[in-house]
Coordinates of C-alpha atoms in Angstrom, one line a residue:
Chain F
M1 CA 24.8 -1.8 -25.4
R2 CA 26.9 1.2 -24.2
S3 CA 24.9 3.7 -26.1
L4 CA 21.5 2.4 -25.3
S5 CA 22.6 3.1 -21.4
L6 CA 23.9 6.3 -22.3
R7 CA 20.9 7.2 -23.6
S8 CA 19.0 6.2 -21.0
Q9 CA 21.1 7.7 -18.4
L10 CA 20.4 11.2 -19.8
L11 CA 16.9 10.2 -20.2
R12 CA 16.6 9.3 -16.3
G13 CA 17.9 13.1 -15.5
V14 CA 15.3 15.4 -17.5
L15 CA 12.1 13.0 -17.9
E16 CA 10.4 14.0 -14.7
G17 CA 10.9 17.3 -15.9
C18 CA 9.4 16.5 -19.1
I19 CA 6.4 14.9 -17.8
L20 CA 5.7 18.0 -15.5
A21 CA 5.9 20.0 -18.6
V22 CA 3.5 17.5 -20.7
I23 CA 1.4 17.5 -17.5
K24 CA 1.2 21.3 -17.4
E25 CA 0.1 21.6 -21.1
E26 CA -3.0 19.6 -20.4
S27 CA -4.1 17.5 -17.9
T28 CA -3.8 13.9 -18.9
Y29 CA -3.8 10.5 -17.7
G30 CA -1.3 7.5 -17.8
Y31 CA -1.5 6.1 -21.3
E32 CA -2.2 9.5 -22.9
L33 CA 1.0 10.8 -21.2
S34 CA 3.2 8.0 -23.0
V35 CA 1.5 8.3 -26.1
K36 CA 2.4 12.1 -25.7
L37 CA 5.9 11.5 -24.6
Q38 CA 6.2 9.5 -28.0
Q39 CA 4.7 11.8 -30.2
Y40 CA 7.4 14.5 -29.1
G41 CA 9.7 11.9 -30.5
L42 CA 11.1 10.4 -27.3
Q43 CA 10.9 6.7 -28.4
D44 CA 13.0 4.7 -26.1
I45 CA 11.2 5.1 -22.9
S46 CA 9.1 1.9 -22.1
E47 CA 5.7 2.7 -22.1
G48 CA 5.5 1.3 -18.3
S49 CA 8.3 3.5 -17.0
I50 CA 6.2 6.7 -16.4
Y51 CA 4.1 4.7 -13.8
P52 CA 6.8 4.6 -10.8
I53 CA 7.7 8.2 -11.9
L54 CA 4.0 9.3 -11.6
L55 CA 3.7 7.7 -8.4
R56 CA 6.6 9.4 -7.1
L57 CA 5.6 12.6 -8.3
Q58 CA 2.5 12.5 -6.2
R59 CA 3.9 11.5 -3.4
E60 CA 6.7 14.3 -3.7
R61 CA 3.3 16.3 -4.0
L62 CA 4.1 17.9 -7.4
I63 CA 1.2 16.5 -9.1
E64 CA -2.4 15.5 -8.2
G65 CA -4.8 12.7 -9.8
T66 CA -8.1 12.9 -9.9
F67 CA -10.6 10.0 -11.4
K68 CA -12.7 11.9 -14.2
K69 CA -14.9 10.4 -17.0
S70 CA -12.8 10.4 -20.1
G71 CA -15.1 11.5 -23.0
L72 CA -17.0 7.9 -23.8
G73 CA -14.7 5.7 -22.1
P74 CA -14.5 4.5 -18.5
K75 CA -13.2 6.9 -15.3
R76 CA -9.8 7.7 -15.4
K77 CA -7.0 9.4 -13.3
Y78 CA -6.2 12.4 -15.0
Y79 CA -3.1 14.4 -13.3
H80 CA -2.8 18.0 -12.9
L81 CA 0.2 20.2 -11.6
T82 CA 0.0 21.5 -8.4
E83 CA 1.6 24.8 -7.4
K84 CA 4.6 23.2 -5.7
G85 CA 4.7 21.3 -9.1
Q86 CA 4.7 24.3 -11.2
N87 CA 7.7 25.4 -9.0
A88 CA 9.4 22.6 -9.7
L89 CA 8.7 22.6 -13.1
N90 CA 10.3 26.5 -13.3
H91 CA 13.5 25.1 -11.3
F92 CA 13.6 22.3 -14.1
K93 CA 13.7 24.8 -17.2
E94 CA 16.2 27.1 -15.3
H95 CA 18.6 24.1 -15.0
W96 CA 17.3 22.9 -18.7
E97 CA 18.4 25.9 -20.0
A98 CA 21.7 26.5 -17.9
I99 CA 22.8 23.2 -19.1
K100 CA 21.4 22.9 -22.6
K101 CA 23.3 26.2 -23.9
P102 CA 27.0 25.1 -23.0
V103 CA 26.3 21.4 -24.0
D104 CA 25.0 22.8 -27.5
L105 CA 27.7 24.8 -27.9
M106 CA 30.6 22.4 -27.0
M107 CA 28.9 20.0 -29.5
K108 CA 29.0 22.8 -32.2
G109 CA 32.7 23.1 -31.4
G110 CA 33.3 19.5 -31.5
D111 CA 31.7 19.3 -35.0
E112 CA 33.7 22.1 -36.6
S113 CA 37.2 20.9 -35.4
G114 CA 36.1 17.4 -37.2
N115 CA 36.5 15.4 -33.9
Chain V
M1 CA -13.1 6.4 -6.2
E2 CA -13.7 3.7 -3.3
I3 CA -11.6 1.3 -3.1
D4 CA -14.0 -1.7 -3.2
K5 CA -15.3 -0.2 -6.2
L6 CA -11.7 0.1 -7.6
V7 CA -11.2 -3.8 -6.8
Q8 CA -14.5 -4.6 -8.3
E9 CA -14.1 -2.7 -11.4
N10 CA -10.4 -4.2 -11.4
N11 CA -12.2 -7.7 -11.5
A12 CA -15.0 -7.1 -14.3
K13 CA -12.2 -5.4 -16.6
R14 CA -9.5 -8.0 -16.5
E15 CA -12.3 -9.9 -18.6
Q16 CA -11.3 -8.3 -21.5
L17 CA -7.3 -9.3 -21.0
N18 CA -6.0 -12.0 -23.7
E19 CA -4.8 -15.1 -21.8
E20 CA -1.3 -14.2 -22.1
N21 CA -1.8 -10.9 -21.0
L22 CA -4.2 -12.0 -18.4
K23 CA -1.6 -14.3 -16.9
V24 CA 1.1 -11.5 -16.6
Y25 CA -1.4 -9.3 -15.3
K26 CA -2.7 -11.7 -12.6
E27 CA 0.9 -12.2 -11.4
M28 CA 1.6 -8.7 -10.9
L29 CA -1.3 -8.2 -9.3
V30 CA -1.1 -10.8 -6.8
Y31 CA 3.0 -9.6 -6.2
I32 CA 1.9 -6.0 -5.9
R33 CA -1.2 -6.7 -3.5
T34 CA 0.8 -8.9 -1.5
K35 CA 3.8 -6.6 -0.6
E36 CA 1.0 -3.9 -0.2
I37 CA 0.4 -4.5 3.4
V38 CA 2.5 -1.5 4.9
K39 CA 1.5 0.6 1.9
S40 CA -1.4 2.5 1.4
E41 CA -4.1 0.3 -0.2
R42 CA -5.9 3.3 -1.7
Q43 CA -2.8 4.3 -4.0
T44 CA -2.0 0.7 -4.6
E45 CA -5.4 -0.1 -5.9
E46 CA -5.3 3.0 -8.3
I47 CA -2.0 2.2 -9.6
L48 CA -3.3 -1.3 -10.4
M49 CA -6.3 -0.2 -12.4
E50 CA -4.0 2.5 -14.2
L51 CA -1.8 -0.4 -15.3
L52 CA -4.6 -2.3 -16.1
D53 CA -6.2 0.5 -18.5
H54 CA -2.5 1.2 -19.9
L55 CA -2.4 -2.7 -20.6
L56 CA -5.9 -2.8 -22.4
L57 CA -5.0 0.1 -24.5
A58 CA -1.9 -0.9 -25.6
Q59 CA -3.4 -4.8 -26.1
A60 CA -5.9 -3.0 -28.7
K61 CA -2.9 -1.9 -30.4
G62 CA -1.8 -5.2 -30.5
K63 CA 1.1 -5.2 -27.8
T64 CA 1.7 -7.6 -24.7
A65 CA 2.4 -7.0 -21.1
V66 CA 6.2 -7.7 -21.7
D67 CA 6.1 -4.6 -24.6
V68 CA 4.5 -2.4 -22.2
F69 CA 6.3 -3.3 -18.8
G70 CA 9.3 -4.6 -19.8
K71 CA 11.2 -8.2 -19.7
D72 CA 11.7 -8.5 -16.2
L73 CA 8.4 -8.0 -14.5
K74 CA 9.3 -8.5 -10.9
A75 CA 11.8 -5.8 -11.0
Y76 CA 9.3 -3.5 -12.6
C77 CA 6.7 -4.6 -9.9
D78 CA 9.6 -3.8 -6.9
E79 CA 9.8 -0.4 -8.7
I80 CA 6.5 0.1 -8.4
I81 CA 6.3 -1.0 -5.2
K82 CA 8.9 1.1 -4.0
E83 CA 6.9 4.3 -4.9
I84 CA 3.4 3.5 -3.6
P85 CA 3.5 5.8 -0.2
R86 CA 3.0 4.3 3.1
E87 CA -0.6 3.9 4.8
T88 CA -1.6 7.3 6.4
K89 CA -0.9 7.1 10.1
E90 CA -4.6 8.0 10.7
T91 CA -6.0 4.8 9.0
S92 CA -3.4 2.9 10.6
F93 CA -4.8 4.1 14.3
Y94 CA -8.3 3.1 12.6
F95 CA -7.0 -0.3 11.5
L96 CA -5.1 -1.1 14.8
L97 CA -8.3 0.0 16.9
Y98 CA -10.5 -2.7 14.7
I99 CA -7.9 -5.6 15.5
F100 CA -7.9 -4.5 19.0
S101 CA -11.3 -4.5 19.4
V102 CA -11.6 -8.0 17.5
F103 CA -9.7 -9.5 20.0
L104 CA -12.0 -7.7 22.7
T105 CA -15.3 -8.5 21.5
T106 CA -13.9 -12.4 20.7
F107 CA -13.0 -12.6 24.2
M108 CA -15.9 -11.1 26.1
L109 CA -18.5 -13.2 23.8
T110 CA -17.0 -16.4 24.0
H111 CA -16.2 -16.1 27.8
S112 CA -19.8 -15.0 28.6
I113 CA -21.2 -17.8 26.4
L114 CA -19.2 -20.2 27.7
S115 CA -19.2 -19.5 31.5
Y116 CA -23.3 -19.3 31.1
I117 CA -23.1 -22.5 30.0
L118 CA -20.6 -23.9 32.5
S119 CA -22.5 -21.9 35.3
Y120 CA -25.6 -23.7 34.3
F121 CA -24.2 -27.2 35.4
D122 CA -22.9 -25.3 38.6
I123 CA -19.2 -25.7 37.6
T124 CA -18.5 -21.6 37.8
E125 CA -20.2 -18.5 38.8
P126 CA -22.1 -16.6 36.5
Y127 CA -19.5 -13.6 37.0
Y128 CA -16.2 -12.6 35.7
S129 CA -14.1 -11.4 38.5
F130 CA -10.9 -9.5 38.3
S131 CA -8.8 -6.9 40.2
I132 CA -8.6 -3.5 39.2
G133 CA -5.0 -3.4 39.5
K134 CA -3.8 -6.3 37.7
I135 CA -6.5 -5.4 35.1
S136 CA -4.9 -2.6 34.4
I137 CA -1.1 -3.5 34.2
I138 CA -2.3 -6.4 32.1
I139 CA -4.0 -4.2 29.5
L140 CA -0.9 -1.5 29.7
V141 CA 1.7 -4.6 29.1
G142 CA -0.9 -6.0 26.5
I143 CA -0.9 -2.8 24.7
I144 CA 2.7 -2.1 24.7
T145 CA 3.2 -6.0 23.2
I146 CA 1.1 -5.5 20.4
I147 CA 2.8 -2.3 19.3
F148 CA 6.2 -4.3 19.9
Y149 CA 4.5 -7.4 17.5
I150 CA 4.0 -4.2 15.2
I151 CA 7.1 -2.7 14.9
F152 CA 8.9 -6.3 14.6
F153 CA 6.1 -7.0 11.8
L154 CA 7.1 -3.8 10.1
K155 CA 10.9 -4.0 10.3
W156 CA 10.9 -7.8 9.5
L157 CA 8.5 -7.1 6.3
E158 CA 10.9 -4.1 5.3
K159 CA 14.1 -6.5 5.7
N160 CA 12.7 -9.4 4.0
T161 CA 10.4 -7.8 0.8
F162 CA 13.3 -7.9 -1.8
K163 CA 15.0 -10.9 -1.4
E164 CA 14.2 -14.7 -1.2
T165 CA 14.6 -16.0 1.9
E166 CA 17.3 -18.8 1.8
H167 CA 17.2 -20.4 5.2
K168 CA 13.9 -21.0 5.9
I169 CA 14.1 -23.3 9.1
K170 CA 16.8 -20.7 10.5
E171 CA 14.3 -17.7 9.6
F172 CA 11.4 -19.6 11.4
F173 CA 13.4 -20.2 14.5
V174 CA 14.5 -16.7 14.5
V175 CA 10.9 -15.1 14.2
F176 CA 9.5 -17.6 16.7
F177 CA 11.8 -16.8 19.4
I178 CA 11.5 -12.8 18.8
C179 CA 7.9 -13.6 19.3
A180 CA 8.2 -15.4 22.4
A181 CA 10.4 -13.0 23.8
I182 CA 7.8 -10.2 22.8
S183 CA 5.0 -12.1 24.5
L184 CA 7.1 -12.9 27.6
P185 CA 6.1 -10.0 29.8
L186 CA 2.5 -10.1 29.1
V187 CA 2.1 -14.0 29.7
S188 CA 4.5 -13.5 33.0
S189 CA 1.9 -10.4 34.0
I190 CA -1.1 -12.8 33.8
V191 CA 0.2 -15.7 35.5
F192 CA 2.7 -14.1 38.2
L193 CA 1.1 -11.0 38.9
P194 CA -0.9 -11.1 42.3
T195 CA -4.2 -9.7 42.3
F196 CA -4.3 -6.4 43.9
G197 CA -6.8 -3.4 44.1
P198 CA -10.3 -3.7 44.8
M199 CA -12.2 -7.0 43.0
I200 CA -14.8 -6.4 40.7
H201 CA -17.5 -9.0 39.8
V202 CA -19.2 -8.3 36.5
P203 CA -22.1 -10.6 35.6
N204 CA -21.7 -12.3 32.2
M205 CA -24.9 -11.2 31.1
I206 CA -23.4 -8.0 31.1
I207 CA -20.0 -8.6 29.5
F208 CA -22.2 -10.4 27.0
V209 CA -24.3 -7.3 26.2
V210 CA -21.1 -5.0 26.0
G211 CA -19.4 -7.7 23.7
L212 CA -22.4 -7.2 21.2
L213 CA -22.4 -3.3 21.7
L214 CA -18.4 -3.3 20.8
L215 CA -19.2 -5.6 17.8
G216 CA -22.2 -3.3 16.6
C217 CA -19.7 -0.3 16.9
M218 CA -17.2 -2.5 15.0
F219 CA -19.3 -2.6 11.7
I220 CA -20.7 0.9 12.3
L221 CA -17.1 2.5 12.3
K222 CA -16.2 0.1 9.4
R223 CA -19.0 1.4 7.2
T224 CA -18.2 4.8 7.9
L225 CA -14.8 4.6 7.6
H226 CA -15.0 3.0 4.1
V227 CA -17.4 5.7 2.8
I228 CA -14.7 8.4 4.0
T229 CA -12.3 6.5 2.2

């Protein structure tokens, strides 16, 4: 139980940034986004959990959605980054790099001393 | 996409859900739409469509609504509702204008028809008489009263959305008394205020015609606004 909540705590911090990055890579819709996140290896997030986040990102004007035809399928809401969203993604990357390096180092140090 | 189209498409697509998923999705739909009054209707219908589409694609892979949205569906819906933005001020304004016009046209049409019938039997005059002074004050107080009602309604909705009302009877009386208090200025000004200012006598026919015109304007406004939305 405890490891599950720790994992989701950590995820909660990075999930918005991850979603912004995936949307930047290619304009996408909800279901496709959750599939992509899974393909990247984030198995533990429930598929539905992205929708509150997508709503929040829209409200903060970091992403915008437009209904487009999806190939053979029906019209779907495709999301793309706004300029504000691009800036937010850049900031996230900065913060992530700033945290990732020291944490990786400390984790390595922990292994070597056998703890 | 227009809101009407979204709703229609939602109704049609829902048929593709299997029995269990349909039951769950319908509950979510009703729950979210009910709490949606203050929220943006457009965003609500858009997210409902996205959730439906996702559920359909997941169903094709053998998943259920619980697999997609989690076990605690109410909590999930609450999370979604929380993130839906409020209705824009512009839309709210037109909506209020619409409500106000409904009251006005109802009054105008029923009054003119009723007093026309009564005047036929010589019970009343075929005129609607009012004094400019009193009417303007009543309209002013009326608008302020409506505003207070709306503020009260919104505050109450916010407070009560995420909890089950425990004492329903007590709740009812509280609401009743607050509504009575808000109505007090309006009712007392209608009853107690003396007529002052010049008197106007408007023939009922004119009121009837103006009422019809207002009704026509309302329909046109509704059409054009929905096209824009």
